[in-house]
């Protein structure tokens, strides 16, 4: 199907950090823009001054950049339909709100906060539905003039039809019908001259020439009101596509603003920057998010963004709620780490290692030992944070001195272990080149010569040299640790074995 270039937007409110659910919304819009050769617009809906969070904007911009969701118009890049901050478009909203009043589609409401709360009290007491009773909608011109003369402040409310229905089409949900009687005469412009979400959103989508509105499902209930606004303005509404709700991994309950709950009761963070800090790769997160409510072909799980762009179709987004498949993300991230070139992985690891090891990133980048180890640990990593604990002993001044119990392999005596360790020390001291292949050849030959099992020889070395039982593959580990520390730690192990070591000497 050939699609015409779409103009789509991501319209976050800077009231909090960039949420992973918001990232899914941004991604779907971005994919659709790129698929159709259209534009992805970033618009900042900063009209809620009370909930404004000073770090939210930068957090969104940084998160979008990290994910590689570049915007064609918006903050820092500009564009022909700006400004892209709603706080800079107030006069536009005021003008159109006044126009609606002139047309009789909206009206000034002079009710004070006290009057409104009294009205609600009475509604509650009378067991009536609570909501604005439209008293200012029916004011006579004389009553209006009196209130104006009193110098009362006012808001502008939309005069929605009192009966009948509104039916609109959503690409994902199909036709949806609401009874007008259910709707409120919503406030469009507040008494301080600032617009509400409804007014600013509709005006901006129109003037920014948005063709498709793709957003979270929680906005679906705003559409009837927006539909009446488009009608009142006599503007053609864009195509609506409300994305499926994201549920907790258990399938129970919507993912909240604060945390994702796993079936075991643990929680997973929700902010995009936290995924970055946890060592996830942007490519893996993009791949992962694209699968929440959409699927490439129902089979392929790992695909790059080019493939997603080529295949992305707004008509194939599912309507039913989608659970956040938390365990898939780790697996996917591991797959992406395995696919990375050594140099790219090294670069990605540097900030994490630098922090974990307390070593400057530049120093680490030049460290040959790190270059040696990367291919060896790649398979064992799920996130970029996993490398540090696997290899930190390389940079440790010293490693814990092992106990005899740690050193002596199963079905081996202390004496045998001493003999093996001494043979290892001699063999390694005599090595010409200290490299992985040389170490491997020498040690495997020794296994054969001594007639022992590989584990009987390798395990004491691992424990003696690294202070732990689980490490990257042994030979490359020794190559990275270096000859002097290796021999020193093996000799130290021999001392630990003490008496039986003396005994073996005789
Ligand atoms: N500012 C709204 C939000 O924070 C945008 C909703 C919409 O896309 O219309 O999600």
PDB file of C-alpha atoms in Angstrom, residues 1-11 25-26 28-41 43 169-172 201 204-206 208-216 230 236-243 312-315 317:
ATOM      1  CA  UNK A   1       0.000   0.000   0.000  1.00  0.00           C
ATOM      2  CA  UNK A   2       1.404   3.396  -0.889  1.00  0.00           C
ATOM      3  CA  UNK A   3       0.792   5.937   1.841  1.00  0.00           C
ATOM      4  CA  UNK A   4       0.890   9.674   1.440  1.00  0.00           C
ATOM      5  CA  UNK A   5       3.483  11.439   3.617  1.00  0.00           C
ATOM      6  CA  UNK A   6       2.056  11.769   7.099  1.00  0.00           C
ATOM      7  CA  UNK A   7       2.581  14.651   9.498  1.00  0.00           C
ATOM      8  CA  UNK A   8       2.476  13.170  12.963  1.00  0.00           C
ATOM      9  CA  UNK A   9       3.393  14.559  16.347  1.00  0.00           C
ATOM     10  CA  UNK A  10       4.551  13.562  19.767  1.00  0.00           C
ATOM     11  CA  UNK A  11       3.143  16.092  22.210  1.00  0.00           C
ATOM     12  CA  UNK A  25       3.908   6.522  21.525  1.00  0.00           C
ATOM     13  CA  UNK A  26       6.796   8.602  20.187  1.00  0.00           C
ATOM     14  CA  UNK A  28       5.036   4.624  16.670  1.00  0.00           C
ATOM     15  CA  UNK A  29       4.639   8.186  15.424  1.00  0.00           C
ATOM     16  CA  UNK A  30       8.249   8.303  14.318  1.00  0.00           C
ATOM     17  CA  UNK A  31       7.980   4.950  12.523  1.00  0.00           C
ATOM     18  CA  UNK A  32       4.880   6.107  10.707  1.00  0.00           C
ATOM     19  CA  UNK A  33       6.483   9.393   9.673  1.00  0.00           C
ATOM     20  CA  UNK A  34       9.564   7.589   8.376  1.00  0.00           C
ATOM     21  CA  UNK A  35       7.483   4.870   6.708  1.00  0.00           C
ATOM     22  CA  UNK A  36       5.446   7.404   4.744  1.00  0.00           C
ATOM     23  CA  UNK A  37       8.326   9.802   4.108  1.00  0.00           C
ATOM     24  CA  UNK A  38       6.486  12.416   6.158  1.00  0.00           C
ATOM     25  CA  UNK A  39       7.393  14.513   9.200  1.00  0.00           C
ATOM     26  CA  UNK A  40       7.701  13.734  12.873  1.00  0.00           C
ATOM     27  CA  UNK A  41       6.893  16.825  14.920  1.00  0.00           C
ATOM     28  CA  UNK A  43       5.354  19.756  20.286  1.00  0.00           C
ATOM     29  CA  UNK A 169     -13.720   6.705  13.516  1.00  0.00           C
ATOM     30  CA  UNK A 170     -10.477   5.476  15.064  1.00  0.00           C
ATOM     31  CA  UNK A 171      -8.176   3.511  12.788  1.00  0.00           C
ATOM     32  CA  UNK A 172      -7.349   1.045  15.544  1.00  0.00           C
ATOM     33  CA  UNK A 201      -4.310  20.517  21.232  1.00  0.00           C
ATOM     34  CA  UNK A 204      -2.195  23.109  17.133  1.00  0.00           C
ATOM     35  CA  UNK A 205      -3.014  19.882  15.355  1.00  0.00           C
ATOM     36  CA  UNK A 206      -4.941  21.943  12.831  1.00  0.00           C
ATOM     37  CA  UNK A 208       0.539  22.282  12.308  1.00  0.00           C
ATOM     38  CA  UNK A 209      -1.262  20.326   9.591  1.00  0.00           C
ATOM     39  CA  UNK A 210      -1.185  17.079  11.520  1.00  0.00           C
ATOM     40  CA  UNK A 211      -2.642  14.239   9.454  1.00  0.00           C
ATOM     41  CA  UNK A 212      -2.709  11.454  12.059  1.00  0.00           C
ATOM     42  CA  UNK A 213      -3.060  11.623  15.817  1.00  0.00           C
ATOM     43  CA  UNK A 214      -1.424   8.581  17.378  1.00  0.00           C
ATOM     44  CA  UNK A 215      -1.448   8.711  21.157  1.00  0.00           C
ATOM     45  CA  UNK A 216      -2.160   6.769  24.291  1.00  0.00           C
ATOM     46  CA  UNK A 230     -13.385  20.651  14.934  1.00  0.00           C
ATOM     47  CA  UNK A 236     -11.345  18.622   9.010  1.00  0.00           C
ATOM     48  CA  UNK A 237     -10.137  16.452  11.915  1.00  0.00           C
ATOM     49  CA  UNK A 238      -6.978  14.358  11.481  1.00  0.00           C
ATOM     50  CA  UNK A 239      -7.139  10.572  11.526  1.00  0.00           C
ATOM     51  CA  UNK A 240      -7.343   9.236  15.090  1.00  0.00           C
ATOM     52  CA  UNK A 241      -5.390   6.173  16.211  1.00  0.00           C
ATOM     53  CA  UNK A 242      -5.391   5.415  19.935  1.00  0.00           C
ATOM     54  CA  UNK A 243      -2.635   3.023  20.901  1.00  0.00           C
ATOM     55  CA  UNK A 312       5.188  -0.276   9.934  1.00  0.00           C
ATOM     56  CA  UNK A 313       1.504   0.044   9.198  1.00  0.00           C
ATOM     57  CA  UNK A 314      -0.910   1.990  11.337  1.00  0.00           C
ATOM     58  CA  UNK A 315      -3.656  -0.458  10.327  1.00  0.00           C
ATOM     59  CA  UNK A 317      -1.652  -1.910  15.415  1.00  0.00           C
TER      60      UNK A 317
END
